[in-house]
């Protein structure tokens, strides 16, 4: 009883530290469980998005014909990747993945790494803006007409890049093929979110594991 | 002369009309489709199809099956039936039967040219070509750099030669040029086929005019919808529409300026034969438009069998068989992807 009083006494430094430590451990466990839950949600979302994409592709094939949609039409000529992945590893244990979508494939003079990096920066900003759009559309809507105008330009550019990617199947493609493209693009975004979530999950697990080891010790 | 086919048709066409009507009775029924839609695996589909006229073509295929294998083998049956009819046919039926395959020939030409532009292997492209559209010098298409060479080296000796006059340029082939070439060739082919049927006269001309006009109108709608939001200008779009059909010329004028699906609907609903098609769609939606058009086409093709002594039954049979193969492809895809709830989205029952 005296010991409990000693522990509960706020003036007792060691008791407060132990309570704070327990709270921190609980917080880490909750963070780990939250990450696991989010990861599983993303997994389900990816699965259903991919199913939808494959069905839309089959629907497009039904509409346009098997000769217009088949893998024999994939472009084997050398060309820059339309989308690239950046891995930022500030923290060794928790790398961060960022998708740079729809880098222009039209710029034939873009042979230097610097020029390509500039384009990546532009489209990374655009992709970051796109992420912001998902999280807070109202913020974008409150902005000035100039930013709305630039947003429209970005949207037009993205639409152009999307059409360019589909051009291997022809220029006049069914809207169903465009829907399939959007679905696979969403699936790619989800994959990157999953990679980041997994990184966070593993980091949280490491922390919990470390705490458990130190508690036992 | 219209009305007197009964006196002379059977001399040259009677046997083949009987053959094609026999083939027609072998088309899959609603009961067959219901069984196929309940299959759990592609092997189940193969088992059900083995009990139909596709049996000899599928029974020896090893597992695991792929959807493309099922489609290939079913297409082989169609090709065998077509070749049997063609080798027995005399003029003008033999020319009529050849006309039916020019659409596939155009698709094959575009496939080879596009694949070559993408640096694909010619052999791989030839394997993907439709067998009904093959011709001797098709592999030489890979050598051409522009449309002029395409015509001069290869197509001048093919039935597609007359259709090239409108699209011969010395511009290098790229994705947009190829697309315009595809649609220009198909437009010229449809118009030529239409004129040929008019010359035949009688019930053939009457029934084929209706079927080809529907095809031209459907193509106009698809070109319009597919070109929304692309770089294709209004004038270029209008040039791809055929010069016949219910929509020619005023419907084409209005379709050429449409910017979204609702405007297309507004144009098409002015034409009574197309009102029921667009009535099935909700506003802003185009997903079910293909199925609605296929259903209307099947209805018209089935009506062709209600009259005798004309060539349209051959065209109708070939198109119905192609629809059947599309149905089988869709059912196979839904089963393979474990999406059986969506199987009725695109299956069109025949008869």
PDB file of C-alpha atoms in Angstrom, chain A residues 51-52 54-55 58-59 61-63 66-68 70-77 167-176 178-179, chain B residues 68 107 111 114 117-120 125 128 175-176 179 182-183 225-227 230 232 287 290 294 326 329-330 333 337-339 342 346:
ATOM      1  CA  UNK A  51      -9.989  -6.735 -60.021  1.00  0.00           C
ATOM      2  CA  UNK A  52     -11.885  -3.758 -61.374  1.00  0.00           C
ATOM      3  CA  UNK A  54      -8.691  -6.307 -65.164  1.00  0.00           C
ATOM      4  CA  UNK A  55     -12.432  -6.514 -65.765  1.00  0.00           C
ATOM      5  CA  UNK A  58     -11.601  -7.316 -70.624  1.00  0.00           C
ATOM      6  CA  UNK A  59     -14.599  -5.058 -71.319  1.00  0.00           C
ATOM      7  CA  UNK A  61     -11.229  -5.891 -75.372  1.00  0.00           C
ATOM      8  CA  UNK A  62     -14.838  -6.978 -75.870  1.00  0.00           C
ATOM      9  CA  UNK A  63     -15.675  -3.545 -77.262  1.00  0.00           C
ATOM     10  CA  UNK A  66      -8.961  -8.804 -79.627  1.00  0.00           C
ATOM     11  CA  UNK A  67      -6.761  -7.554 -82.495  1.00  0.00           C
ATOM     12  CA  UNK A  68      -6.711  -4.045 -81.058  1.00  0.00           C
ATOM     13  CA  UNK A  70      -3.267  -7.587 -77.144  1.00  0.00           C
ATOM     14  CA  UNK A  71       0.267  -7.713 -75.855  1.00  0.00           C
ATOM     15  CA  UNK A  72       1.721  -7.911 -79.354  1.00  0.00           C
ATOM     16  CA  UNK A  73       1.078  -4.162 -79.578  1.00  0.00           C
ATOM     17  CA  UNK A  74       3.224  -3.207 -76.576  1.00  0.00           C
ATOM     18  CA  UNK A  75       5.868  -0.702 -77.588  1.00  0.00           C
ATOM     19  CA  UNK A  76       9.365  -2.167 -77.402  1.00  0.00           C
ATOM     20  CA  UNK A  77      11.102   1.009 -78.610  1.00  0.00           C
ATOM     21  CA  UNK A 167      -1.641   5.325 -78.007  1.00  0.00           C
ATOM     22  CA  UNK A 168      -0.005   1.910 -78.465  1.00  0.00           C
ATOM     23  CA  UNK A 169      -3.555   0.567 -78.779  1.00  0.00           C
ATOM     24  CA  UNK A 170      -4.540   3.304 -81.236  1.00  0.00           C
ATOM     25  CA  UNK A 171      -5.560   6.936 -80.902  1.00  0.00           C
ATOM     26  CA  UNK A 172      -9.315   6.368 -80.898  1.00  0.00           C
ATOM     27  CA  UNK A 173      -9.743   4.000 -77.974  1.00  0.00           C
ATOM     28  CA  UNK A 174     -12.864   3.078 -76.080  1.00  0.00           C
ATOM     29  CA  UNK A 175     -13.694   4.988 -72.848  1.00  0.00           C
ATOM     30  CA  UNK A 176     -13.557   1.583 -71.143  1.00  0.00           C
ATOM     31  CA  UNK A 178      -9.349   4.769 -70.317  1.00  0.00           C
ATOM     32  CA  UNK A 179     -11.270   3.602 -67.224  1.00  0.00           C
TER      33      UNK A 179
ATOM     34  CA  UNK B  68      -7.295 -16.969 -75.766  1.00  0.00           C
ATOM     35  CA  UNK B 107      -7.559  -5.139 -88.957  1.00  0.00           C
ATOM     36  CA  UNK B 111      -2.011  -4.828 -86.528  1.00  0.00           C
ATOM     37  CA  UNK B 114       1.360  -0.883 -85.649  1.00  0.00           C
ATOM     38  CA  UNK B 117       6.195   0.567 -85.551  1.00  0.00           C
ATOM     39  CA  UNK B 118       6.566  -0.721 -81.996  1.00  0.00           C
ATOM     40  CA  UNK B 119       9.493  -2.946 -83.017  1.00  0.00           C
ATOM     41  CA  UNK B 120       7.666  -6.210 -82.467  1.00  0.00           C
ATOM     42  CA  UNK B 125       2.269 -10.367 -85.002  1.00  0.00           C
ATOM     43  CA  UNK B 128      -2.186 -12.619 -83.571  1.00  0.00           C
ATOM     44  CA  UNK B 175      -0.126   6.257 -84.251  1.00  0.00           C
ATOM     45  CA  UNK B 176      -2.482   9.000 -85.478  1.00  0.00           C
ATOM     46  CA  UNK B 179      -5.703   5.268 -86.833  1.00  0.00           C
ATOM     47  CA  UNK B 182      -7.741   2.219 -90.364  1.00  0.00           C
ATOM     48  CA  UNK B 183     -10.943   4.204 -90.274  1.00  0.00           C
ATOM     49  CA  UNK B 225     -17.356   8.760 -78.561  1.00  0.00           C
ATOM     50  CA  UNK B 226     -13.791   7.466 -78.873  1.00  0.00           C
ATOM     51  CA  UNK B 227     -12.522  10.769 -80.294  1.00  0.00           C
ATOM     52  CA  UNK B 230      -8.466  13.555 -78.349  1.00  0.00           C
ATOM     53  CA  UNK B 232      -8.803  14.560 -83.754  1.00  0.00           C
ATOM     54  CA  UNK B 287     -20.682   1.516 -70.519  1.00  0.00           C
ATOM     55  CA  UNK B 290     -21.827  -1.520 -76.822  1.00  0.00           C
ATOM     56  CA  UNK B 294     -24.862  -5.615 -80.203  1.00  0.00           C
ATOM     57  CA  UNK B 326     -17.401 -12.648 -78.297  1.00  0.00           C
ATOM     58  CA  UNK B 329     -14.616 -14.778 -74.716  1.00  0.00           C
ATOM     59  CA  UNK B 330     -16.506 -12.679 -72.168  1.00  0.00           C
ATOM     60  CA  UNK B 333     -12.784 -13.891 -68.919  1.00  0.00           C
ATOM     61  CA  UNK B 337     -11.110 -13.561 -63.183  1.00  0.00           C
ATOM     62  CA  UNK B 338     -13.647 -14.956 -60.703  1.00  0.00           C
ATOM     63  CA  UNK B 339     -16.138 -12.235 -61.626  1.00  0.00           C
ATOM     64  CA  UNK B 342     -20.609  -9.582 -64.085  1.00  0.00           C
ATOM     65  CA  UNK B 346     -21.885  -8.354 -72.060  1.00  0.00           C
TER      66      UNK B 346
END
